[in-house]
Amino acid sequence: MAFTETNTTTPRRRPVMRRARAWGFAAAGVMLLIAGAPSRGQQAESLPASAPAAAPASAPASAPVPLEIPAPESVKAYDCPSDDGSAIIVEWAKPKIETPGAVYVVDVAAAKEDFAAGAFKTVQVKPGPEALKSANQKFFGVSPANAGLYYARICPSSLYPPVPAGESRTESLTRHAKAGHLSAEELQRALAASDADAKWLARLMADLTERDTTDAKARTRRINAATYYLRLSVSPDGGRARAYVSDKDGQPLVLSAAALPNQFKWYKLNIAIFSVAFCAVVAAFIWIARRNPNLYIRRIAGLDAVDEGIGRATEMGRPVYFVHGIAGVESMATMASLTILGRVARKAAEYDTRVRVMNWDPMVTAVSQEVVQQAYTEAGRPDAYNPDDVLFISTDNFAYATAVSGLVVRERPAAIFMLGTFFAESLFLAETGASTGAIQISGTDSYSQLPFLITTCDYTLIGEELFAASAYLSREPKMLGSLRGQDVGKAFLMVTIVVITAVLSVAAARGVSLDWLTNLFKTF
Amino acid sequence: MWYKRTIPLILVFAIGVAAFVQEFVPAPWAGRFRENITLWFQIIGSFALFIGLYSLLHMHWTRIRRQTPGWAYSIFVFLAAGGMIAVGLYNEGKGPIIDVAQGTRTWLDRGYDYLIKPCTATIYSSMAFFMASAAFRTFRARNTAAVLMLVAALVVMFGRVPVSEVLGGWLGDPEMFSRITDVLMKYPNLAAKRAIMMGISLGAIAQSLRILLGVERSYMGGGD
């Protein structure tokens, strides 16, 4: 984190509320209103740091509203923590008294001299609960001090865009020609492009846009990494008149900071600790299982029924259907279902029963073909493998559901395995299967579809049971060890939830605040 | 065996650990890593699409060739796929890759809007019938648990229709049923959902670890 600030140790100067000066600034305010609001980057008109508000001309003389200026020592500028290096934070203490309608304005300049030249950008912050650091726990944590600090998030690449906005095609072509990306002949041809050149021009513009996108990324990084100069002021009404936070010489306090990439998302620290701890527990149980292979694992009825389903299909002389859900190979549920497919295919190959695999994703189709072929080879029946039995159907979920349902009705499989991620089509598939009298074993990580599957299927693997399947079916000690680790993690979570709920309930009943405890479990 | 087992396992471990680490790193290199991985995934996926397309067309061609029952429907697969590919390549006369002017409705758009969308909507709307038949089977009061579920389901369904306010009004509180529904949805239902979600998350982590450590290898097409 870069923390570069200047002159933040100046003693705080309290605002002076003098009626005569108030009237003076009221008059200035009226003149400014007549003059109109300044454009972005225009030099603002400074009010003295200790000035009261520029009260409206109609305001009663007896009630001038004070314009409280943040204490200079409270103003800080630094790199935004836990981000990718795209923002600078300016923070300041919330004044005790806030002027209604007042707005904080942060001036941002690429060089100090730009302030005098009026070549700076402005970012306005409207005071309120959402402008406090406490409203953004993701980046600033849960410190109680944050409730008394306002902040402004300055994104340099937004203020100084890397690509000119609203550029016409001619301007874009000319810019690229100047940069040497186009020859003079190409520029002339592009500028005078006829219908016959439309394809060539479209390809050229696509190339240039791609180049702009790549360049913009590099330029954005450079823009963000530069040092910027910042000063904070308060505007009584969001207009041009401002009272700047001043240094000890009475000049506007200028801070500097650069947005730098950070290497850790601190707001994910609790997740990182839990993940590593849980992985350590699972790894430890895998190690224990190698020494003591006789671990007790609870029974999972849905997995015990796998052999029953294949046996039924063998007896009836009908096929077994394996329906992958509608998720890609990157989904953990699909990975789990692929391991179960291997078992089912091997058992079916041993019994000489046909297995048909219905795929929604082409990549899952390719992996499924490999898994089934290997299963047939391991069963000693490579000749029985038929690639046409591992089908790719469609990447549209209802087209997939309709096609699978049609096949189910026509071929009447004896057993249907529905394992993976499912959405709205789950009921469509499962209800069709149930109507044909097939034994159905389902499992999904989509908890919203579980009620439908439980209703319509004979056995349902609920939640983590789907992921336990490969270990449960293989009975290999190392795999069972990981399963035990998984159960220990679940028991730990259950105990933690019960204990912490009890502690927080007792604390609440006694009026004790234990926010730190709840904050430990917050995720962003 | 080394190139078929060991190298893939090393790759899986290295990429898996890197993917875990980048989740906690905000620096641009982590974002670039994620982008590159996604790009590789898309490239591999595009090759897999050809396998999928071949699988689909080969199966339907076999059906037509052998004239299995319903083989005539397979002709529509070729017609539909060929038609959509043709209009996609034609692209209003501009040919593939070239963007058409903004706001232009191509034949591909029309095919999607007037053929695929209505078919999808029809199938989706037929879900109501499936839901009714599934509900009829589920809501039979066979035992105490089933009775509890039946009552809870009736209350939730009733609390979500306007007539519940009329009946609630007669009983003195028009919001009574919607409040009971909210309590059921917010506490017992949400608690059960979260418990399942936590189990799923733990299971997914354990499965990932098994894959990263090479304990689980059946996804590579082999045994354990």
XYZ file of C-alpha atoms in Angstrom:
748
model
C 0.000 0.000 0.000
C 1.422 3.415 -0.907
C 0.873 6.082 1.685
C 2.241 9.393 0.548
C 0.877 12.542 2.033
C 2.186 15.940 2.751
C 1.609 18.378 5.554
C -0.940 16.389 7.428
C 0.403 17.409 10.812
C -0.860 20.984 10.679
C -2.936 21.801 13.782
C -6.648 21.908 13.142
C -8.169 25.307 12.653
C -11.681 25.654 13.970
C -14.212 27.355 11.703
C -15.017 30.926 12.584
C -18.623 31.928 12.505
C -18.763 35.574 12.143
C -21.895 37.158 10.904
C -20.192 39.872 8.857
C -18.059 37.356 6.973
C -21.099 35.194 6.479
C -22.848 38.007 4.724
C -19.784 38.630 2.642
C -19.753 35.065 1.408
C -23.480 35.101 0.955
C -23.018 37.936 -1.477
C -20.232 36.007 -3.184
C -22.536 33.020 -3.429
C -25.229 35.067 -5.127
C -22.691 36.395 -7.618
C -21.500 32.894 -8.320
C -25.008 31.690 -8.918
C -25.466 34.467 -11.423
C -22.160 33.568 -13.094
C -23.197 29.926 -13.383
C -21.515 26.664 -12.419
C -17.928 26.029 -13.566
C -17.071 23.357 -16.074
C -14.928 20.335 -15.084
C -11.313 21.239 -14.629
C -12.028 24.917 -14.327
C -10.217 26.661 -11.503
C -12.515 26.839 -8.531
C -12.909 29.971 -6.506
C -11.362 29.482 -3.117
C -12.951 30.433 0.113
C -10.711 30.761 3.137
C -10.347 27.497 5.030
C -12.039 28.849 8.089
C -14.872 30.445 6.214
C -18.495 30.015 7.140
C -20.958 28.907 4.510
C -21.960 31.041 1.624
C -25.488 31.352 2.884
C -28.305 32.034 0.472
C -29.116 35.694 0.051
C -32.578 35.107 1.402
C -31.360 33.376 4.543
C -32.192 35.210 7.757
C -29.258 37.142 9.111
C -29.632 35.551 12.521
C -29.080 31.957 11.341
C -26.000 31.640 9.155
C -25.098 28.018 8.589
C -21.472 27.265 9.444
C -19.339 25.513 6.837
C -17.250 23.051 8.766
C -13.910 22.251 7.160
C -12.336 18.857 7.903
C -9.256 18.995 10.091
C -6.125 18.948 7.895
C -4.449 16.267 9.972
C -7.390 13.958 9.341
C -7.051 14.200 5.559
C -5.126 11.347 4.040
C -4.569 10.027 0.552
C -3.441 6.482 -0.071
C -3.699 3.545 -2.402
C -7.016 1.694 -2.105
C -6.323 -1.465 -0.117
C -7.134 -4.936 -1.487
C -7.758 -3.718 -5.035
C -6.100 -4.245 -8.395
C -4.404 -0.870 -8.409
C -7.202 1.107 -9.971
C -8.120 3.518 -7.186
C -6.791 6.043 -4.715
C -8.616 6.763 -1.492
C -8.874 10.204 0.039
C -10.285 10.183 3.555
C -11.086 12.870 6.084
C -12.764 13.153 9.454
C -16.480 13.769 9.493
C -17.026 17.240 10.951
C -19.094 17.506 14.104
C -21.507 19.909 12.463
C -22.421 19.438 8.830
C -23.798 22.182 6.667
C -26.981 21.088 4.925
C -26.442 20.923 1.169
C -22.671 21.125 1.456
C -20.629 18.837 -0.811
C -17.038 17.689 -0.488
C -14.954 18.152 -3.608
C -11.655 16.429 -4.311
C -9.484 18.051 -6.966
C -7.250 15.617 -8.821
C -4.289 16.705 -10.908
C -1.500 14.861 -12.665
C 1.012 17.517 -11.537
C 1.015 20.096 -8.770
C 1.300 22.919 -11.291
C -1.960 21.807 -12.910
C -3.899 23.247 -9.993
C -2.655 26.761 -10.748
C -3.347 26.235 -14.461
C -6.857 24.993 -13.716
C -6.121 21.691 -15.462
C -7.527 19.367 -12.866
C -10.496 17.070 -12.489
C -12.983 17.052 -9.661
C -14.790 14.330 -7.755
C -17.733 15.281 -5.581
C -18.785 13.425 -2.453
C -22.186 14.073 -0.971
C -22.034 13.666 2.813
C -24.179 10.907 4.219
C -24.008 7.453 5.757
C -23.093 5.835 2.427
C -20.075 8.154 2.067
C -18.572 6.922 5.341
C -15.796 4.348 5.363
C -17.981 2.181 7.587
C -20.344 1.748 4.622
C -17.607 -0.009 2.653
C -16.443 -2.801 4.920
C -15.098 -4.729 1.954
C -12.120 -2.439 1.544
C -11.889 -0.705 4.923
C -12.716 -3.457 7.378
C -14.907 -3.122 10.451
C -12.977 -0.656 12.609
C -15.356 1.520 14.703
C -13.242 4.548 13.715
C -14.537 4.201 10.152
C -17.910 5.549 11.258
C -16.276 8.961 11.672
C -14.396 9.090 8.367
C -15.631 10.099 4.946
C -13.839 8.878 1.877
C -13.636 9.472 -1.850
C -12.648 6.712 -4.250
C -10.627 8.254 -7.055
C -10.208 6.144 -10.183
C -7.534 7.853 -12.290
C -8.376 5.921 -15.456
C -11.958 7.186 -15.246
C -10.806 10.775 -14.882
C -8.120 10.440 -17.551
C -9.631 7.886 -19.994
C -7.053 5.862 -21.934
C -9.083 5.972 -25.163
C -10.637 9.188 -26.486
C -14.376 9.100 -25.919
C -16.837 9.575 -28.788
C -14.217 9.236 -31.507
C -15.503 9.043 -35.075
C -14.273 6.425 -37.546
C -12.278 9.044 -39.480
C -10.625 10.281 -36.284
C -9.833 6.726 -35.243
C -8.308 5.906 -38.641
C -6.262 9.107 -38.642
C -4.986 8.397 -35.130
C -3.918 4.893 -36.089
C -2.268 6.183 -39.274
C -0.284 8.683 -37.209
C 0.752 5.883 -34.864
C 2.026 3.911 -37.853
C -0.587 1.169 -37.654
C -1.839 2.035 -41.163
C -0.002 3.020 -44.299
C -0.987 6.209 -46.146
C -2.535 4.096 -48.920
C -4.586 2.101 -46.454
C -5.783 5.304 -44.803
C -6.851 6.762 -48.149
C -8.616 3.528 -49.100
C -10.391 3.353 -45.738
C -11.513 6.984 -45.841
C -12.879 6.575 -49.352
C -14.214 3.057 -48.814
C -16.934 2.043 -51.229
C -19.404 -0.839 -50.876
C -16.910 -3.109 -52.592
C -14.446 -2.412 -49.764
C -16.989 -2.978 -46.987
C -15.601 -6.375 -45.971
C -12.023 -5.155 -46.028
C -12.969 -2.072 -43.982
C -14.905 -4.153 -41.458
C -11.888 -6.418 -40.942
C -9.582 -3.421 -40.667
C -11.799 -1.731 -38.069
C -12.039 -5.012 -36.119
C -8.225 -5.215 -36.082
C -7.889 -1.599 -34.984
C -10.513 -2.030 -32.260
C -8.661 -5.090 -30.980
C -5.436 -3.090 -30.976
C -7.202 -0.241 -29.129
C -8.511 -2.682 -26.510
C -5.049 -4.119 -25.885
C -3.446 -0.678 -25.846
C -6.157 0.657 -23.551
C -5.379 -2.017 -20.964
C -1.675 -1.133 -20.942
C -2.430 2.585 -20.930
C -4.942 2.138 -18.076
C -2.238 0.443 -16.019
C 0.164 3.317 -16.715
C -2.458 5.949 -15.930
C -3.374 4.284 -12.652
C 0.232 3.783 -11.572
C 1.122 7.488 -11.927
C 1.270 9.751 -8.885
C -1.636 12.141 -8.567
C -2.017 15.281 -6.523
C -5.161 15.827 -4.565
C -6.735 18.563 -2.514
C -9.947 18.588 -0.576
C -12.463 21.355 -0.332
C -16.009 21.906 0.827
C -18.562 23.578 -1.357
C -21.582 25.016 0.422
C -23.904 24.098 -2.421
C -21.941 21.958 -4.883
C -21.157 25.070 -6.902
C -17.959 26.851 -7.717
C -17.297 28.506 -4.356
C -15.186 26.259 -2.145
C -13.388 26.364 1.155
C -10.196 24.353 0.904
C -8.576 22.322 3.625
C -5.434 24.382 4.167
C -1.937 23.779 5.357
C -0.248 25.894 8.035
C 0.521 28.593 5.462
C -3.111 28.986 4.590
C -2.626 27.418 1.169
C -4.794 24.503 -0.002
C -3.364 21.298 1.398
C -2.007 19.158 -1.448
C -1.592 15.429 -0.944
C -0.162 12.909 -3.341
C -0.770 9.204 -3.885
C -0.537 6.501 -6.531
C -2.821 3.536 -7.130
C -0.754 0.377 -6.820
C -1.781 -3.253 -7.346
C -2.161 -5.148 -4.082
C -1.219 -8.782 -3.594
C -3.937 -9.935 -1.209
C -7.655 -9.387 -0.823
C -7.739 -8.817 2.914
C -11.523 -8.987 2.924
C -11.202 -12.665 1.988
C -8.784 -13.520 4.797
C -11.383 -15.493 6.779
C -12.294 -17.544 3.691
C -8.623 -18.248 2.985
C -8.012 -19.409 6.569
C -11.088 -21.657 6.583
C -10.282 -23.122 3.159
C -6.700 -23.929 4.107
C -7.774 -25.358 7.487
C -10.466 -27.528 5.902
C -8.066 -28.767 3.217
C -5.575 -29.602 5.979
C -8.230 -31.647 7.820
C -9.179 -33.555 4.654
C -5.513 -34.153 3.777
C -4.869 -35.356 7.357
C -7.710 -37.877 7.133
C -6.437 -39.127 3.768
C -3.093 -39.727 5.485
C -4.780 -41.407 8.495
C -6.834 -43.624 6.175
C -3.661 -45.006 4.593
C -2.611 -46.308 8.027
C -6.048 -47.355 9.182
C -8.154 -48.373 6.165
C -11.162 -49.520 8.228
C -12.849 -46.159 8.611
C -16.556 -46.125 9.316
C -18.544 -44.260 6.695
C -22.294 -43.697 7.001
C -24.542 -45.442 4.492
C -25.880 -43.490 1.541
C -29.023 -45.181 0.256
C -28.887 -43.551 -3.188
C -25.444 -44.968 -3.849
C -26.324 -48.396 -2.508
C -29.087 -48.434 -5.111
C -26.713 -48.020 -8.070
C -26.196 -51.777 -8.382
C -29.922 -52.332 -7.915
C -30.710 -50.049 -10.859
C -28.189 -51.703 -13.170
C -29.341 -55.166 -12.074
C -32.935 -54.260 -12.854
C -31.964 -53.033 -16.312
C -30.066 -56.276 -16.922
C -33.034 -58.391 -15.881
C -35.447 -56.391 -18.018
C -33.102 -56.214 -21.010
C -33.506 -52.472 -21.245
C -30.877 -49.742 -21.335
C -29.559 -47.586 -18.474
C -29.759 -43.838 -19.078
C -27.193 -41.494 -17.587
C -28.313 -37.864 -17.776
C -25.615 -35.288 -17.073
C -26.936 -31.992 -15.862
C -26.687 -28.779 -17.776
C -23.278 -27.601 -16.652
C -19.866 -27.671 -18.237
C -16.969 -29.879 -17.337
C -15.644 -27.146 -15.034
C -18.581 -27.678 -12.660
C -17.741 -29.789 -9.604
C -21.113 -31.531 -9.845
C -20.308 -32.600 -13.413
C -16.908 -33.862 -12.298
C -18.592 -35.863 -9.553
C -21.135 -37.261 -11.994
C -18.342 -38.294 -14.390
C -16.749 -40.406 -11.660
C -20.091 -42.090 -10.998
C -20.540 -42.609 -14.755
C -17.284 -44.569 -14.808
C -18.621 -46.933 -12.116
C -22.028 -47.294 -13.734
C -20.558 -47.931 -17.184
C -18.116 -50.528 -15.852
C -20.823 -52.400 -13.976
C -23.152 -52.206 -16.975
C -20.388 -53.483 -19.272
C -19.845 -56.439 -16.940
C -23.567 -57.261 -17.109
C -23.710 -56.594 -20.868
C -26.266 -53.866 -20.389
C -26.431 -50.865 -22.712
C -25.621 -47.472 -21.177
C -26.710 -44.306 -22.970
C -25.239 -41.003 -21.788
C -27.113 -37.757 -22.536
C -24.927 -34.664 -22.712
C -25.710 -30.993 -22.727
C -22.142 -29.788 -23.167
C -19.827 -30.845 -26.023
C -16.792 -30.969 -23.768
C -18.613 -33.174 -21.266
C -19.540 -35.379 -24.245
C -15.874 -35.810 -25.149
C -14.881 -36.613 -21.549
C -17.862 -38.958 -21.122
C -16.910 -40.879 -24.259
C -13.415 -41.324 -22.854
C -14.725 -42.396 -19.426
C -17.223 -44.919 -20.855
C -14.724 -46.350 -23.327
C -12.191 -46.835 -20.532
C -14.858 -48.463 -18.332
C -15.699 -50.948 -21.098
C -12.006 -51.688 -21.580
C -11.507 -52.284 -17.859
C -14.502 -54.587 -17.829
C -12.810 -56.614 -20.582
C -15.419 -55.738 -23.213
C -13.924 -52.942 -25.361
C -15.809 -54.284 -28.397
C -19.151 -53.560 -26.707
C -18.466 -49.841 -26.516
C -20.556 -47.820 -28.958
C -19.603 -44.111 -29.293
C -23.148 -43.345 -30.492
C -24.416 -44.234 -27.022
C -22.686 -41.159 -25.584
C -24.774 -38.451 -27.194
C -24.436 -34.744 -27.473
C -27.977 -33.402 -27.608
C -28.157 -29.614 -27.355
C -26.846 -26.709 -25.339
C -30.367 -25.343 -24.956
C -31.793 -26.720 -21.728
C -35.362 -27.207 -22.936
C -34.275 -28.702 -26.251
C -32.103 -31.039 -24.178
C -34.950 -31.887 -21.821
C -37.372 -32.493 -24.688
C -34.967 -34.748 -26.584
C -34.080 -36.782 -23.488
C -37.741 -37.109 -22.531
C -38.557 -38.282 -26.054
C -35.847 -40.936 -25.883
C -37.041 -42.034 -22.443
C -40.618 -42.460 -23.662
C -39.557 -44.357 -26.819
C -36.845 -46.605 -25.357
C -38.263 -46.991 -21.815
C -34.980 -47.434 -19.932
C -35.094 -49.520 -16.768
C -32.884 -47.176 -14.764
C -32.179 -43.465 -15.105
C -29.301 -41.707 -13.369
C -29.736 -37.945 -13.240
C -26.552 -36.565 -11.773
C -25.113 -33.067 -12.125
C -26.385 -29.511 -12.131
C -30.012 -29.049 -13.096
C -32.291 -26.087 -13.496
C -35.925 -25.754 -14.595
C -35.763 -28.870 -16.787
C -35.165 -31.172 -13.802
C -38.870 -31.720 -13.134
C -39.562 -32.217 -16.844
C -36.933 -34.965 -17.055
C -37.680 -36.634 -13.734
C -41.455 -36.625 -14.147
C -41.158 -38.171 -17.611
C -38.865 -40.867 -16.202
C -41.273 -41.535 -13.342
C -44.177 -41.909 -15.776
C -42.321 -44.718 -17.609
C -41.747 -46.620 -14.361
C -37.947 -46.444 -14.499
C -35.988 -46.605 -11.274
C -34.513 -43.126 -10.918
C -31.424 -42.113 -8.945
C -30.700 -38.401 -8.910
C -28.199 -36.072 -7.323
C -27.580 -32.383 -7.772
C -25.857 -29.394 -6.270
C -28.779 -27.135 -7.307
C -30.604 -26.971 -4.007
C -33.590 -25.226 -5.609
C -34.195 -28.343 -7.755
C -33.858 -30.832 -4.897
C -37.570 -30.747 -3.953
C -38.526 -31.732 -7.517
C -36.004 -34.553 -7.646
C -36.918 -35.858 -4.185
C -40.573 -35.848 -5.248
C -40.119 -37.698 -8.515
C -37.059 -39.933 -8.068
C -36.656 -43.134 -6.087
C -33.349 -42.071 -4.581
C -31.812 -38.617 -4.374
C -28.278 -37.719 -3.400
C -28.704 -34.540 -1.405
C -25.992 -31.913 -1.483
C -22.575 -33.274 -0.585
C -23.680 -36.905 -1.070
C -23.147 -36.345 -4.805
C -19.521 -35.458 -4.145
C -19.109 -38.372 -1.763
C -20.225 -40.839 -4.438
C -16.871 -41.607 -6.040
C -15.251 -42.254 -2.647
C -18.213 -44.256 -1.393
C -18.438 -46.444 -4.486
C -14.690 -47.079 -4.784
C -14.231 -47.984 -1.072
C -10.595 -47.084 -1.502
C -9.075 -46.070 1.881
C -7.612 -42.770 0.675
C -10.922 -41.722 -0.839
C -12.820 -42.764 2.281
C -10.376 -40.716 4.348
C -11.313 -37.606 2.396
C -14.958 -38.460 2.989
C -14.336 -38.649 6.731
C -12.537 -35.277 6.559
C -15.569 -33.849 4.782
C -17.855 -35.121 7.568
C -15.542 -33.706 10.261
C -15.654 -30.303 8.541
C -19.442 -30.491 8.497
C -19.550 -31.410 12.200
C -17.235 -28.495 12.977
C -19.516 -26.087 11.126
C -22.580 -27.435 12.931
C -20.966 -27.044 16.350
C -19.648 -23.578 15.465
C -23.072 -22.383 14.314
C -24.812 -23.670 17.443
C -22.184 -22.296 19.866
C -21.926 -18.877 18.220
C -25.696 -18.535 17.940
C -25.980 -19.321 21.660
C -23.199 -16.890 22.600
C -24.671 -14.079 20.496
C -28.162 -14.694 21.856
C -26.937 -14.512 25.457
C -24.853 -11.426 24.657
C -27.842 -9.728 23.011
C -30.038 -10.556 25.999
C -27.480 -8.935 28.298
C -26.998 -5.930 26.046
C -23.397 -6.809 25.175
C -22.280 -6.086 21.622
C -20.218 -8.838 20.019
C -19.989 -7.380 16.524
C -16.383 -8.543 16.236
C -17.611 -12.130 16.469
C -20.159 -11.790 13.675
C -17.627 -9.853 11.606
C -15.313 -12.879 11.685
C -17.802 -14.738 9.499
C -18.642 -11.946 7.083
C -17.896 -12.557 3.436
C -17.597 -10.118 0.568
C 2.207 -44.005 -18.488
C 4.301 -41.047 -17.374
C 2.928 -38.764 -20.067
C -0.572 -40.151 -19.690
C -0.808 -39.964 -15.897
C 1.997 -38.031 -14.229
C 2.141 -34.990 -16.499
C -1.640 -34.437 -16.429
C -1.615 -34.795 -12.631
C 1.201 -32.251 -12.273
C -0.669 -29.880 -14.594
C -3.912 -30.339 -12.652
C -2.146 -29.682 -9.334
C -0.256 -26.606 -10.585
C -3.226 -25.024 -12.337
C -5.556 -25.901 -9.456
C -3.317 -24.309 -6.843
C -2.761 -21.255 -9.063
C -6.522 -20.907 -9.576
C -7.038 -21.079 -5.798
C -4.336 -18.481 -5.128
C -5.538 -16.037 -7.786
C -8.930 -15.961 -6.083
C -7.257 -14.095 -3.200
C -4.975 -11.864 -5.247
C -6.365 -8.601 -6.640
C -3.214 -7.717 -8.631
C -3.609 -7.574 -12.419
C -1.466 -10.687 -12.967
C -4.169 -12.742 -11.238
C -6.797 -11.272 -13.555
C -4.617 -11.982 -16.594
C -4.125 -15.559 -15.418
C -7.893 -15.986 -15.112
C -8.431 -14.445 -18.569
C -5.851 -16.756 -20.114
C -7.322 -19.819 -18.497
C -10.766 -18.799 -19.723
C -9.358 -18.267 -23.206
C -7.747 -21.713 -23.220
C -10.993 -23.182 -22.010
C -12.874 -21.498 -24.873
C -10.334 -22.719 -27.432
C -10.551 -26.301 -26.194
C -14.336 -25.964 -25.931
C -14.600 -24.867 -29.561
C -12.825 -28.048 -30.652
C -15.125 -30.066 -28.415
C -18.079 -28.430 -30.167
C -17.086 -30.222 -33.370
C -17.039 -33.527 -31.471
C -20.506 -32.732 -30.125
C -21.815 -31.760 -33.540
C -20.322 -34.888 -35.098
C -21.885 -37.028 -32.348
C -25.315 -35.484 -32.907
C -25.284 -35.665 -36.690
C -23.754 -39.136 -36.776
C -26.447 -40.524 -34.490
C -29.243 -39.006 -36.564
C -27.625 -40.082 -39.830
C -27.465 -43.654 -38.476
C -31.158 -43.435 -37.591
C -32.019 -42.317 -41.103
C -29.750 -44.919 -42.714
C -31.204 -47.778 -40.658
C -34.716 -46.339 -40.845
C -35.337 -46.936 -37.148
C -38.823 -45.979 -35.910
C -39.254 -42.198 -36.073
C -36.294 -41.789 -38.432
C -38.093 -39.107 -40.416
C -37.791 -36.717 -37.444
C -34.018 -36.936 -37.804
C -34.307 -35.239 -41.185
C -35.477 -32.136 -39.349
C -32.251 -32.096 -37.348
C -30.284 -31.779 -40.579
C -32.720 -29.247 -42.021
C -32.728 -27.104 -38.882
C -28.966 -27.278 -38.305
C -28.183 -26.723 -41.995
C -30.672 -23.849 -42.243
C -29.359 -21.982 -39.224
C -25.724 -22.502 -40.268
C -26.536 -21.275 -43.784
C -28.276 -18.072 -42.670
C -25.501 -17.475 -40.132
C -22.862 -17.732 -42.859
C -24.946 -15.707 -45.319
C -25.248 -12.921 -42.721
C -27.459 -10.682 -44.852
C -25.073 -10.996 -47.760
C -22.061 -9.760 -45.820
C -20.584 -13.167 -45.205
C -19.274 -14.617 -41.945
C -17.504 -12.591 -39.210
C -18.551 -9.176 -40.578
C -20.847 -7.199 -38.272
C -24.145 -6.122 -39.741
C -25.348 -2.578 -39.073
C -26.654 -2.040 -35.573
C -30.381 -2.693 -35.298
C -30.472 -4.923 -38.406
C -32.600 -8.021 -37.890
C -30.836 -10.852 -39.634
C -32.418 -14.134 -40.700
C -30.469 -15.727 -37.872
C -32.221 -13.395 -35.399
C -35.569 -14.203 -36.985
C -34.890 -17.922 -36.775
C -34.066 -17.538 -33.112
C -37.002 -15.257 -32.301
C -39.693 -17.020 -34.329
C -38.641 -20.663 -34.092
C -36.444 -21.398 -31.082
C -37.979 -18.958 -28.605
C -41.619 -20.061 -29.117
C -40.605 -23.729 -28.870
C -38.712 -23.047 -25.636
C -41.611 -21.038 -24.231
C -44.036 -23.860 -25.086
C -41.942 -26.447 -23.278
C -41.446 -24.135 -20.314
C -45.163 -23.450 -20.004
C -45.919 -27.172 -20.061
C -43.967 -27.382 -16.803
C -47.116 -26.276 -15.001
C -48.710 -29.668 -15.758
C -45.644 -31.573 -14.596
C -45.592 -29.503 -11.439
C -49.256 -30.238 -10.767
C -48.819 -34.004 -11.178
C -45.672 -33.995 -9.008
C -47.429 -31.937 -6.333
C -50.398 -34.301 -6.382
C -48.097 -37.257 -5.651
C -46.094 -35.416 -2.976
C -48.933 -33.877 -1.032
C -50.553 -37.137 0.017
C -50.849 -37.208 3.799
C -49.304 -40.648 4.312
C -47.476 -39.980 7.586
C -46.815 -37.200 10.097
C -43.945 -35.707 8.105
C -46.044 -35.681 4.931
C -48.918 -34.004 6.801
C -46.549 -31.328 8.116
C -45.241 -30.682 4.617
C -48.751 -30.589 3.189
C -49.888 -28.013 5.765
C -46.759 -25.890 5.288
C -47.140 -26.022 1.491
C -50.814 -25.063 1.652
C -50.075 -22.135 3.957
C -47.239 -20.891 1.723
C -49.339 -21.232 -1.427
C -52.334 -19.577 0.214
C -50.214 -16.748 1.653
C -49.041 -15.831 -1.822
C -52.437 -15.313 -3.442
C -54.597 -12.185 -2.967
C -57.571 -14.125 -1.597
C -55.542 -14.811 1.572
C -55.924 -11.125 2.455
C -59.713 -11.457 2.276
C -59.763 -14.487 4.549
C -57.186 -12.849 6.832
C -59.412 -9.768 6.958
C -62.324 -11.873 8.186
C -60.037 -13.315 10.858
C -58.941 -9.820 11.907
C -55.585 -9.428 10.161
C -55.378 -9.242 6.335
C -51.610 -9.782 6.444
C -51.817 -12.860 8.678
C -51.197 -15.519 6.011
C -48.509 -13.588 4.170
C -46.711 -13.091 7.507
C -46.885 -16.816 8.313
C -45.600 -17.518 4.787
C -42.698 -15.122 5.322
C -41.802 -16.802 8.622
C -41.850 -20.239 7.004
C -39.735 -19.070 4.082
C -37.304 -16.977 6.110
C -36.535 -19.406 8.924
C -37.142 -23.149 8.465
C -36.855 -23.024 4.664
C -33.799 -20.783 4.573
C -32.099 -22.729 7.362
C -32.517 -25.983 5.427
C -31.308 -24.367 2.211
C -28.214 -22.996 3.899
C -27.433 -26.318 5.523
C -27.568 -27.970 2.096
C -25.449 -25.201 0.585
C -22.800 -25.616 3.259
C -22.727 -29.366 2.686
C -22.394 -28.799 -1.066
C -19.527 -26.361 -0.537
C -17.660 -28.741 1.772
C -18.230 -31.614 -0.638
C -16.969 -29.536 -3.560
C -13.830 -28.519 -1.625
C -13.129 -32.141 -0.634
C -13.698 -33.292 -4.221
C -11.366 -30.558 -5.513
C -8.697 -31.601 -3.040
C -9.027 -35.247 -4.083
C -8.546 -34.186 -7.706
C -5.631 -31.835 -6.947
C -3.820 -34.449 -4.868
C -4.363 -37.086 -7.532
C -6.424 -39.298 -5.233
C -9.410 -39.018 -7.586
C -8.414 -39.764 -11.182
C -11.449 -41.332 -12.780
C -12.262 -38.077 -14.659
C -9.170 -38.792 -16.797
C -10.944 -41.752 -18.292
C -9.248 -44.396 -16.182
C -9.961 -46.220 -12.976
C -9.106 -44.835 -9.590
